[in-house]
Amino acid sequence: MPFTAFHTPRQNRALIRALSWVNNVAVLPYVARVRAVRLPQEDTAALAAHLCAPAVICRNHPEFFTDWMLDKWLTSRYASLAACWAAPEIVNGMGALATRFWLANNLVAAVRGDGLDAALEYSAGSLAAGHGALIHPEGEVNWDNEALGRLKTGCVQIVRRGATRAGKSALIVPVAWFIRFGEDATSGLTNSISISLLH
C-alpha cells in the first residue's frame, strides 16, 4: 500500500481496551519506567469537563516513545475512542499487517498532500460522534519536556470541521506533561556519560 496514502481506521474496541490495559499495567511502568502518573485534582476535573464536549487533545511531544504511552494512558481514561494521529512512517511504513493493527487501534496517519483532507475529515467525524481526537500539534518531536511547541494548523482544522459536523462548538484542550525523575538519578547518568565517552 502507498506509504503516504490515507487509510481509514477500522477501530476494534476490544483491541483498544486490551492495548490500554497492557500499556497501563506493563508498558508504562516497566518499559517506559513511568512509575506513577500524578494528575492534580483540578486538572482531572478540567479534563473531565472539557472532554465531554467535542474536543481535540493537543499534547506536547518531547520524545519518541514515552509521550505516546502517556497518550494511551490519557485516552484510556477520558476518550478511549479518540482518533489519535501518528507519523505515517508508523501507520503505513511497517508492512501491511502492522498497518491493519494500527488502523484497528484507531491511529490516523498524519499524511500530507491528497490524503490530508481525508485524515482531517475522519478526525472531524470522530469529534462529531463524541469521541474526540488527539494530535501532537507541533507535528514533530521538540525535546521540550514542559511545554507545547509552536502549534501547526491541523488541530484548528479538525476542531472547525468537527464543530460544523456536530452543530456546536468544539474545543482545543492543550495538555503538557512534566516528566520527572522519582529519585536521584545522578549516578546512573554519570555512568552513562562515562561509557559513551569511552567509546
mmCIF file with all atom_site columns, C-alpha atoms in Angstrom:
data_model
loop_
_atom_site.group_PDB
_atom_site.id
_atom_site.type_symbol
_atom_site.label_atom_id
_atom_site.label_alt_id
_atom_site.label_comp_id
_atom_site.label_asym_id
_atom_site.label_entity_id
_atom_site.label_seq_id
_atom_site.pdbx_PDB_ins_code
_atom_site.Cartn_x
_atom_site.Cartn_y
_atom_site.Cartn_z
_atom_site.occupancy
_atom_site.B_iso_or_equiv
_atom_site.pdbx_formal_charge
_atom_site.auth_seq_id
_atom_site.auth_comp_id
_atom_site.auth_asym_id
_atom_site.auth_atom_id
_atom_site.pdbx_PDB_model_num
ATOM 1   C CA . MET A 1 1   ? 0.000   0.000  0.000  1.00 0.00 ? 1   MET A CA 1
ATOM 2   C CA . PRO A 1 2   ? 1.266   3.547  -0.724 1.00 0.00 ? 2   PRO A CA 1
ATOM 3   C CA . PHE A 1 3   ? 3.379   4.882  2.109  1.00 0.00 ? 3   PHE A CA 1
ATOM 4   C CA . THR A 1 4   ? 1.846   8.357  2.032  1.00 0.00 ? 4   THR A CA 1
ATOM 5   C CA . ALA A 1 5   ? -1.776  7.338  1.417  1.00 0.00 ? 5   ALA A CA 1
ATOM 6   C CA . PHE A 1 6   ? -4.548  7.789  3.979  1.00 0.00 ? 6   PHE A CA 1
ATOM 7   C CA . HIS A 1 7   ? -6.276  4.579  5.031  1.00 0.00 ? 7   HIS A CA 1
ATOM 8   C CA . THR A 1 8   ? -9.469  4.863  7.053  1.00 0.00 ? 8   THR A CA 1
ATOM 9   C CA . PRO A 1 9   ? -9.027  3.439  10.568 1.00 0.00 ? 9   PRO A CA 1
ATOM 10  C CA . ARG A 1 10  ? -11.270 0.480  11.363 1.00 0.00 ? 10  ARG A CA 1
ATOM 11  C CA . GLN A 1 11  ? -11.346 0.655  15.129 1.00 0.00 ? 11  GLN A CA 1
ATOM 12  C CA . ASN A 1 12  ? -11.570 -2.556 17.095 1.00 0.00 ? 12  ASN A CA 1
ATOM 13  C CA . ARG A 1 13  ? -12.892 -1.662 20.538 1.00 0.00 ? 13  ARG A CA 1
ATOM 14  C CA . ALA A 1 14  ? -11.765 -4.923 22.137 1.00 0.00 ? 14  ALA A CA 1
ATOM 15  C CA . LEU A 1 15  ? -8.220  -4.405 20.834 1.00 0.00 ? 15  LEU A CA 1
ATOM 16  C CA . ILE A 1 16  ? -8.171  -0.787 22.003 1.00 0.00 ? 16  ILE A CA 1
ATOM 17  C CA . ARG A 1 17  ? -9.259  -1.821 25.515 1.00 0.00 ? 17  ARG A CA 1
ATOM 18  C CA . ALA A 1 18  ? -6.703  -4.634 25.627 1.00 0.00 ? 18  ALA A CA 1
ATOM 19  C CA . LEU A 1 19  ? -3.854  -2.400 24.470 1.00 0.00 ? 19  LEU A CA 1
ATOM 20  C CA . SER A 1 20  ? -4.834  0.250  27.022 1.00 0.00 ? 20  SER A CA 1
ATOM 21  C CA . TRP A 1 21  ? -4.673  -2.358 29.791 1.00 0.00 ? 21  TRP A CA 1
ATOM 22  C CA . VAL A 1 22  ? -1.293  -3.688 28.615 1.00 0.00 ? 22  VAL A CA 1
ATOM 23  C CA . ASN A 1 23  ? 0.068   -0.168 28.383 1.00 0.00 ? 23  ASN A CA 1
ATOM 24  C CA . ASN A 1 24  ? -1.134  0.916  31.804 1.00 0.00 ? 24  ASN A CA 1
ATOM 25  C CA . VAL A 1 25  ? -0.031  -2.173 33.751 1.00 0.00 ? 25  VAL A CA 1
ATOM 26  C CA . ALA A 1 26  ? 3.106   -3.193 31.851 1.00 0.00 ? 26  ALA A CA 1
ATOM 27  C CA . VAL A 1 27  ? 4.460   -0.814 29.213 1.00 0.00 ? 27  VAL A CA 1
ATOM 28  C CA . LEU A 1 28  ? 4.343   2.457  31.136 1.00 0.00 ? 28  LEU A CA 1
ATOM 29  C CA . PRO A 1 29  ? 5.768   1.141  34.441 1.00 0.00 ? 29  PRO A CA 1
ATOM 30  C CA . TYR A 1 30  ? 8.257   -1.425 33.111 1.00 0.00 ? 30  TYR A CA 1
ATOM 31  C CA . VAL A 1 31  ? 9.274   -0.342 29.608 1.00 0.00 ? 31  VAL A CA 1
ATOM 32  C CA . ALA A 1 32  ? 8.918   3.440  29.798 1.00 0.00 ? 32  ALA A CA 1
ATOM 33  C CA . ARG A 1 33  ? 9.708   3.250  33.535 1.00 0.00 ? 33  ARG A CA 1
ATOM 34  C CA . VAL A 1 34  ? 6.964   5.704  34.446 1.00 0.00 ? 34  VAL A CA 1
ATOM 35  C CA . ARG A 1 35  ? 6.230   4.525  37.979 1.00 0.00 ? 35  ARG A CA 1
ATOM 36  C CA . ALA A 1 36  ? 3.359   6.915  38.673 1.00 0.00 ? 36  ALA A CA 1
ATOM 37  C CA . VAL A 1 37  ? 1.214   9.431  36.840 1.00 0.00 ? 37  VAL A CA 1
ATOM 38  C CA . ARG A 1 38  ? 0.175   12.298 39.071 1.00 0.00 ? 38  ARG A CA 1
ATOM 39  C CA . LEU A 1 39  ? -2.718  14.302 37.687 1.00 0.00 ? 39  LEU A CA 1
ATOM 40  C CA . PRO A 1 40  ? -3.744  17.121 40.061 1.00 0.00 ? 40  PRO A CA 1
ATOM 41  C CA . GLN A 1 41  ? -7.382  17.075 41.114 1.00 0.00 ? 41  GLN A CA 1
ATOM 42  C CA . GLU A 1 42  ? -8.142  20.389 39.398 1.00 0.00 ? 42  GLU A CA 1
ATOM 43  C CA . ASP A 1 43  ? -6.657  19.090 36.119 1.00 0.00 ? 43  ASP A CA 1
ATOM 44  C CA . THR A 1 44  ? -8.648  15.866 36.435 1.00 0.00 ? 44  THR A CA 1
ATOM 45  C CA . ALA A 1 45  ? -11.834 17.884 36.850 1.00 0.00 ? 45  ALA A CA 1
ATOM 46  C CA . ALA A 1 46  ? -10.937 20.186 33.944 1.00 0.00 ? 46  ALA A CA 1
ATOM 47  C CA . LEU A 1 47  ? -10.229 17.281 31.596 1.00 0.00 ? 47  LEU A CA 1
ATOM 48  C CA . ALA A 1 48  ? -13.455 15.524 32.542 1.00 0.00 ? 48  ALA A CA 1
ATOM 49  C CA . ALA A 1 49  ? -15.426 18.728 31.934 1.00 0.00 ? 49  ALA A CA 1
ATOM 50  C CA . HIS A 1 50  ? -13.730 19.773 28.689 1.00 0.00 ? 50  HIS A CA 1
ATOM 51  C CA . LEU A 1 51  ? -13.718 16.326 27.118 1.00 0.00 ? 51  LEU A CA 1
ATOM 52  C CA . CYS A 1 52  ? -17.475 15.982 27.494 1.00 0.00 ? 52  CYS A CA 1
ATOM 53  C CA . ALA A 1 53  ? -17.695 18.349 24.529 1.00 0.00 ? 53  ALA A CA 1
ATOM 54  C CA . PRO A 1 54  ? -16.226 17.631 21.091 1.00 0.00 ? 54  PRO A CA 1
ATOM 55  C CA . ALA A 1 55  ? -12.538 18.245 21.707 1.00 0.00 ? 55  ALA A CA 1
ATOM 56  C CA . VAL A 1 56  ? -9.070  17.817 20.266 1.00 0.00 ? 56  VAL A CA 1
ATOM 57  C CA . ILE A 1 57  ? -6.431  16.968 22.857 1.00 0.00 ? 57  ILE A CA 1
ATOM 58  C CA . CYS A 1 58  ? -3.200  18.755 21.906 1.00 0.00 ? 58  CYS A CA 1
ATOM 59  C CA . ARG A 1 59  ? -0.297  17.045 23.624 1.00 0.00 ? 59  ARG A CA 1
ATOM 60  C CA . ASN A 1 60  ? 3.312   18.107 23.931 1.00 0.00 ? 60  ASN A CA 1
ATOM 61  C CA . HIS A 1 61  ? 5.653   15.817 22.003 1.00 0.00 ? 61  HIS A CA 1
ATOM 62  C CA . PRO A 1 62  ? 9.022   15.748 23.795 1.00 0.00 ? 62  PRO A CA 1
ATOM 63  C CA . GLU A 1 63  ? 10.328  12.416 22.503 1.00 0.00 ? 63  GLU A CA 1
ATOM 64  C CA . PHE A 1 64  ? 9.545   9.285  20.528 1.00 0.00 ? 64  PHE A CA 1
ATOM 65  C CA . PHE A 1 65  ? 8.011   6.764  22.929 1.00 0.00 ? 65  PHE A CA 1
ATOM 66  C CA . THR A 1 66  ? 7.032   7.725  26.470 1.00 0.00 ? 66  THR A CA 1
ATOM 67  C CA . ASP A 1 67  ? 4.752   10.518 25.305 1.00 0.00 ? 67  ASP A CA 1
ATOM 68  C CA . TRP A 1 68  ? 2.830   8.068  23.101 1.00 0.00 ? 68  TRP A CA 1
ATOM 69  C CA . MET A 1 69  ? 2.350   5.731  26.061 1.00 0.00 ? 69  MET A CA 1
ATOM 70  C CA . LEU A 1 70  ? 1.121   8.669  28.142 1.00 0.00 ? 70  LEU A CA 1
ATOM 71  C CA . ASP A 1 71  ? -1.284  9.476  25.303 1.00 0.00 ? 71  ASP A CA 1
ATOM 72  C CA . LYS A 1 72  ? -2.676  5.964  25.644 1.00 0.00 ? 72  LYS A CA 1
ATOM 73  C CA . TRP A 1 73  ? -2.989  6.367  29.418 1.00 0.00 ? 73  TRP A CA 1
ATOM 74  C CA . LEU A 1 74  ? -4.833  9.668  28.950 1.00 0.00 ? 74  LEU A CA 1
ATOM 75  C CA . THR A 1 75  ? -7.230  8.461  26.273 1.00 0.00 ? 75  THR A CA 1
ATOM 76  C CA . SER A 1 76  ? -7.994  5.240  28.171 1.00 0.00 ? 76  SER A CA 1
ATOM 77  C CA . ARG A 1 77  ? -9.467  7.409  30.927 1.00 0.00 ? 77  ARG A CA 1
ATOM 78  C CA . TYR A 1 78  ? -11.103 10.255 29.052 1.00 0.00 ? 78  TYR A CA 1
ATOM 79  C CA . ALA A 1 79  ? -11.511 9.445  25.345 1.00 0.00 ? 79  ALA A CA 1
ATOM 80  C CA . SER A 1 80  ? -10.834 5.785  24.643 1.00 0.00 ? 80  SER A CA 1
ATOM 81  C CA . LEU A 1 81  ? -12.048 6.002  21.031 1.00 0.00 ? 81  LEU A CA 1
ATOM 82  C CA . ALA A 1 82  ? -10.265 9.236  20.150 1.00 0.00 ? 82  ALA A CA 1
ATOM 83  C CA . ALA A 1 83  ? -8.730  9.370  16.684 1.00 0.00 ? 83  ALA A CA 1
ATOM 84  C CA . CYS A 1 84  ? -5.019  9.562  17.537 1.00 0.00 ? 84  CYS A CA 1
ATOM 85  C CA . TRP A 1 85  ? -2.659  10.986 14.951 1.00 0.00 ? 85  TRP A CA 1
ATOM 86  C CA . ALA A 1 86  ? 0.723   9.374  14.340 1.00 0.00 ? 86  ALA A CA 1
ATOM 87  C CA . ALA A 1 87  ? 3.536   9.681  11.842 1.00 0.00 ? 87  ALA A CA 1
ATOM 88  C CA . PRO A 1 88  ? 2.803   7.978  8.506  1.00 0.00 ? 88  PRO A CA 1
ATOM 89  C CA . GLU A 1 89  ? 6.065   6.064  8.960  1.00 0.00 ? 89  GLU A CA 1
ATOM 90  C CA . ILE A 1 90  ? 4.415   4.262  11.879 1.00 0.00 ? 90  ILE A CA 1
ATOM 91  C CA . VAL A 1 91  ? 0.949   3.690  10.434 1.00 0.00 ? 91  VAL A CA 1
ATOM 92  C CA . ASN A 1 92  ? 1.940   2.943  6.829  1.00 0.00 ? 92  ASN A CA 1
ATOM 93  C CA . GLY A 1 93  ? 5.621   2.131  6.924  1.00 0.00 ? 93  GLY A CA 1
ATOM 94  C CA . MET A 1 94  ? 5.864   -1.148 8.832  1.00 0.00 ? 94  MET A CA 1
ATOM 95  C CA . GLY A 1 95  ? 4.125   -3.510 6.427  1.00 0.00 ? 95  GLY A CA 1
ATOM 96  C CA . ALA A 1 96  ? 0.523   -4.388 5.633  1.00 0.00 ? 96  ALA A CA 1
ATOM 97  C CA . LEU A 1 97  ? -0.065  -6.440 8.799  1.00 0.00 ? 97  LEU A CA 1
ATOM 98  C CA . ALA A 1 98  ? 1.212   -3.643 11.042 1.00 0.00 ? 98  ALA A CA 1
ATOM 99  C CA . THR A 1 99  ? -0.933  -1.122 9.164  1.00 0.00 ? 99  THR A CA 1
ATOM 100 C CA . ARG A 1 100 ? -4.052  -3.190 9.837  1.00 0.00 ? 100 ARG A CA 1
ATOM 101 C CA . PHE A 1 101 ? -3.050  -3.378 13.507 1.00 0.00 ? 101 PHE A CA 1
ATOM 102 C CA . TRP A 1 102 ? -2.580  0.392  13.812 1.00 0.00 ? 102 TRP A CA 1
ATOM 103 C CA . LEU A 1 103 ? -5.815  1.139  11.968 1.00 0.00 ? 103 LEU A CA 1
ATOM 104 C CA . ALA A 1 104 ? -7.666  -1.203 14.350 1.00 0.00 ? 104 ALA A CA 1
ATOM 105 C CA . ASN A 1 105 ? -6.117  0.823  17.190 1.00 0.00 ? 105 ASN A CA 1
ATOM 106 C CA . ASN A 1 106 ? -7.682  3.947  15.601 1.00 0.00 ? 106 ASN A CA 1
ATOM 107 C CA . LEU A 1 107 ? -4.429  5.601  14.558 1.00 0.00 ? 107 LEU A CA 1
ATOM 108 C CA . VAL A 1 108 ? -4.667  8.276  11.882 1.00 0.00 ? 108 VAL A CA 1
ATOM 109 C CA . ALA A 1 109 ? -1.650  8.604  9.598  1.00 0.00 ? 109 ALA A CA 1
ATOM 110 C CA . ALA A 1 110 ? -0.569  12.256 9.527  1.00 0.00 ? 110 ALA A CA 1
ATOM 111 C CA . VAL A 1 111 ? -0.170  12.202 5.770  1.00 0.00 ? 111 VAL A CA 1
ATOM 112 C CA . ARG A 1 112 ? 0.294   15.245 3.569  1.00 0.00 ? 112 ARG A CA 1
ATOM 113 C CA . GLY A 1 113 ? -0.911  16.038 0.106  1.00 0.00 ? 113 GLY A CA 1
ATOM 114 C CA . ASP A 1 114 ? -4.020  14.359 -1.270 1.00 0.00 ? 114 ASP A CA 1
ATOM 115 C CA . GLY A 1 115 ? -4.631  12.219 1.832  1.00 0.00 ? 115 GLY A CA 1
ATOM 116 C CA . LEU A 1 116 ? -4.613  15.080 4.346  1.00 0.00 ? 116 LEU A CA 1
ATOM 117 C CA . ASP A 1 117 ? -8.198  16.147 3.699  1.00 0.00 ? 117 ASP A CA 1
ATOM 118 C CA . ALA A 1 118 ? -9.420  12.593 4.296  1.00 0.00 ? 118 ALA A CA 1
ATOM 119 C CA . ALA A 1 119 ? -7.447  12.403 7.569  1.00 0.00 ? 119 ALA A CA 1
ATOM 120 C CA . LEU A 1 120 ? -8.949  15.700 8.749  1.00 0.00 ? 120 LEU A CA 1
ATOM 121 C CA . GLU A 1 121 ? -12.445 14.583 7.770  1.00 0.00 ? 121 GLU A CA 1
ATOM 122 C CA . TYR A 1 122 ? -12.087 11.285 9.628  1.00 0.00 ? 122 TYR A CA 1
ATOM 123 C CA . SER A 1 123 ? -10.976 13.142 12.767 1.00 0.00 ? 123 SER A CA 1
ATOM 124 C CA . ALA A 1 124 ? -13.796 15.669 12.415 1.00 0.00 ? 124 ALA A CA 1
ATOM 125 C CA . GLY A 1 125 ? -16.218 12.751 12.247 1.00 0.00 ? 125 GLY A CA 1
ATOM 126 C CA . SER A 1 126 ? -14.709 11.380 15.453 1.00 0.00 ? 126 SER A CA 1
ATOM 127 C CA . LEU A 1 127 ? -15.376 14.739 17.144 1.00 0.00 ? 127 LEU A CA 1
ATOM 128 C CA . ALA A 1 128 ? -18.934 14.848 15.866 1.00 0.00 ? 128 ALA A CA 1
ATOM 129 C CA . ALA A 1 129 ? -19.509 11.329 17.206 1.00 0.00 ? 129 ALA A CA 1
ATOM 130 C CA . GLY A 1 130 ? -18.313 12.451 20.652 1.00 0.00 ? 130 GLY A CA 1
ATOM 131 C CA . HIS A 1 131 ? -15.047 10.501 20.661 1.00 0.00 ? 131 HIS A CA 1
ATOM 132 C CA . GLY A 1 132 ? -12.612 13.337 20.151 1.00 0.00 ? 132 GLY A CA 1
ATOM 133 C CA . ALA A 1 133 ? -9.154  13.344 18.606 1.00 0.00 ? 133 ALA A CA 1
ATOM 134 C CA . LEU A 1 134 ? -5.578  13.568 19.848 1.00 0.00 ? 134 LEU A CA 1
ATOM 135 C CA . ILE A 1 135 ? -2.728  15.201 17.986 1.00 0.00 ? 135 ILE A CA 1
ATOM 136 C CA . HIS A 1 136 ? 0.801   16.350 18.722 1.00 0.00 ? 136 HIS A CA 1
ATOM 137 C CA . PRO A 1 137 ? 0.220   19.845 17.339 1.00 0.00 ? 137 PRO A CA 1
ATOM 138 C CA . GLU A 1 138 ? 3.899   20.699 16.869 1.00 0.00 ? 138 GLU A CA 1
ATOM 139 C CA . GLY A 1 139 ? 3.968   17.946 14.274 1.00 0.00 ? 139 GLY A CA 1
ATOM 140 C CA . GLU A 1 140 ? 7.350   16.580 15.341 1.00 0.00 ? 140 GLU A CA 1
ATOM 141 C CA . VAL A 1 141 ? 9.464   15.879 18.423 1.00 0.00 ? 141 VAL A CA 1
ATOM 142 C CA . ASN A 1 142 ? 10.649  19.060 20.146 1.00 0.00 ? 142 ASN A CA 1
ATOM 143 C CA . TRP A 1 143 ? 12.611  17.647 23.152 1.00 0.00 ? 143 TRP A CA 1
ATOM 144 C CA . ASP A 1 144 ? 10.850  20.135 25.446 1.00 0.00 ? 144 ASP A CA 1
ATOM 145 C CA . ASN A 1 145 ? 9.524   18.315 28.486 1.00 0.00 ? 145 ASN A CA 1
ATOM 146 C CA . GLU A 1 146 ? 7.302   21.052 29.840 1.00 0.00 ? 146 GLU A CA 1
ATOM 147 C CA . ALA A 1 147 ? 5.613   22.958 27.031 1.00 0.00 ? 147 ALA A CA 1
ATOM 148 C CA . LEU A 1 148 ? 3.743   22.668 23.788 1.00 0.00 ? 148 LEU A CA 1
ATOM 149 C CA . GLY A 1 149 ? 5.774   23.716 20.801 1.00 0.00 ? 149 GLY A CA 1
ATOM 150 C CA . ARG A 1 150 ? 4.536   26.119 18.174 1.00 0.00 ? 150 ARG A CA 1
ATOM 151 C CA . LEU A 1 151 ? 1.109   24.933 17.027 1.00 0.00 ? 151 LEU A CA 1
ATOM 152 C CA . LYS A 1 152 ? 0.554   23.949 13.444 1.00 0.00 ? 152 LYS A CA 1
ATOM 153 C CA . THR A 1 153 ? -2.870  24.348 11.883 1.00 0.00 ? 153 THR A CA 1
ATOM 154 C CA . GLY A 1 154 ? -4.029  20.706 11.972 1.00 0.00 ? 154 GLY A CA 1
ATOM 155 C CA . CYS A 1 155 ? -5.691  20.877 15.395 1.00 0.00 ? 155 CYS A CA 1
ATOM 156 C CA . VAL A 1 156 ? -7.603  24.033 14.437 1.00 0.00 ? 156 VAL A CA 1
ATOM 157 C CA . GLN A 1 157 ? -8.779  22.495 11.158 1.00 0.00 ? 157 GLN A CA 1
ATOM 158 C CA . ILE A 1 158 ? -10.026 19.384 12.977 1.00 0.00 ? 158 ILE A CA 1
ATOM 159 C CA . VAL A 1 159 ? -11.908 21.498 15.537 1.00 0.00 ? 159 VAL A CA 1
ATOM 160 C CA . ARG A 1 160 ? -13.521 23.685 12.884 1.00 0.00 ? 160 ARG A CA 1
ATOM 161 C CA . ARG A 1 161 ? -14.656 20.722 10.819 1.00 0.00 ? 161 ARG A CA 1
ATOM 162 C CA . GLY A 1 162 ? -15.807 18.785 13.883 1.00 0.00 ? 162 GLY A CA 1
ATOM 163 C CA . ALA A 1 163 ? -17.800 21.756 15.191 1.00 0.00 ? 163 ALA A CA 1
ATOM 164 C CA . THR A 1 164 ? -19.508 22.147 11.815 1.00 0.00 ? 164 THR A CA 1
ATOM 165 C CA . ARG A 1 165 ? -20.454 18.473 11.745 1.00 0.00 ? 165 ARG A CA 1
ATOM 166 C CA . ALA A 1 166 ? -21.614 18.398 15.367 1.00 0.00 ? 166 ALA A CA 1
ATOM 167 C CA . GLY A 1 167 ? -23.551 21.647 15.034 1.00 0.00 ? 167 GLY A CA 1
ATOM 168 C CA . LYS A 1 168 ? -21.981 23.044 18.187 1.00 0.00 ? 168 LYS A CA 1
ATOM 169 C CA . SER A 1 169 ? -18.704 24.463 19.414 1.00 0.00 ? 169 SER A CA 1
ATOM 170 C CA . ALA A 1 170 ? -15.655 22.242 19.799 1.00 0.00 ? 170 ALA A CA 1
ATOM 171 C CA . LEU A 1 171 ? -12.596 22.731 21.974 1.00 0.00 ? 171 LEU A CA 1
ATOM 172 C CA . ILE A 1 172 ? -8.833  22.555 21.731 1.00 0.00 ? 172 ILE A CA 1
ATOM 173 C CA . VAL A 1 173 ? -7.548  21.131 25.022 1.00 0.00 ? 173 VAL A CA 1
ATOM 174 C CA . PRO A 1 174 ? -3.770  21.629 25.459 1.00 0.00 ? 174 PRO A CA 1
ATOM 175 C CA . VAL A 1 175 ? -2.007  19.121 27.728 1.00 0.00 ? 175 VAL A CA 1
ATOM 176 C CA . ALA A 1 176 ? 1.684   19.240 28.675 1.00 0.00 ? 176 ALA A CA 1
ATOM 177 C CA . TRP A 1 177 ? 3.327   16.506 30.727 1.00 0.00 ? 177 TRP A CA 1
ATOM 178 C CA . PHE A 1 178 ? 6.149   17.210 33.182 1.00 0.00 ? 178 PHE A CA 1
ATOM 179 C CA . ILE A 1 179 ? 8.353   14.116 33.313 1.00 0.00 ? 179 ILE A CA 1
ATOM 180 C CA . ARG A 1 180 ? 10.496  13.953 36.466 1.00 0.00 ? 180 ARG A CA 1
ATOM 181 C CA . PHE A 1 181 ? 12.958  11.501 37.977 1.00 0.00 ? 181 PHE A CA 1
ATOM 182 C CA . GLY A 1 182 ? 11.366  9.926  41.042 1.00 0.00 ? 182 GLY A CA 1
ATOM 183 C CA . GLU A 1 183 ? 14.725  9.554  42.793 1.00 0.00 ? 183 GLU A CA 1
ATOM 184 C CA . ASP A 1 184 ? 18.301  10.795 42.499 1.00 0.00 ? 184 ASP A CA 1
ATOM 185 C CA . ALA A 1 185 ? 19.496  9.622  39.087 1.00 0.00 ? 185 ALA A CA 1
ATOM 186 C CA . THR A 1 186 ? 22.951  11.238 39.240 1.00 0.00 ? 186 THR A CA 1
ATOM 187 C CA . SER A 1 187 ? 24.969  8.034  39.413 1.00 0.00 ? 187 SER A CA 1
ATOM 188 C CA . GLY A 1 188 ? 23.124  6.412  36.531 1.00 0.00 ? 188 GLY A CA 1
ATOM 189 C CA . LEU A 1 189 ? 23.521  9.473  34.346 1.00 0.00 ? 189 LEU A CA 1
ATOM 190 C CA . THR A 1 190 ? 27.208  9.785  35.253 1.00 0.00 ? 190 THR A CA 1
ATOM 191 C CA . ASN A 1 191 ? 27.846  6.134  34.360 1.00 0.00 ? 191 ASN A CA 1
ATOM 192 C CA . SER A 1 192 ? 26.021  6.547  31.053 1.00 0.00 ? 192 SER A CA 1
ATOM 193 C CA . ILE A 1 193 ? 28.073  9.602  30.182 1.00 0.00 ? 193 ILE A CA 1
ATOM 194 C CA . SER A 1 194 ? 31.323  7.860  31.110 1.00 0.00 ? 194 SER A CA 1
ATOM 195 C CA . ILE A 1 195 ? 30.503  4.828  28.962 1.00 0.00 ? 195 ILE A CA 1
ATOM 196 C CA . SER A 1 196 ? 29.599  6.988  25.983 1.00 0.00 ? 196 SER A CA 1
ATOM 197 C CA . LEU A 1 197 ? 32.852  8.932  26.281 1.00 0.00 ? 197 LEU A CA 1
ATOM 198 C CA . LEU A 1 198 ? 34.915  5.749  26.410 1.00 0.00 ? 198 LEU A CA 1
ATOM 199 C CA . HIS A 1 199 ? 33.502  4.678  23.054 1.00 0.00 ? 199 HIS A CA 1
#
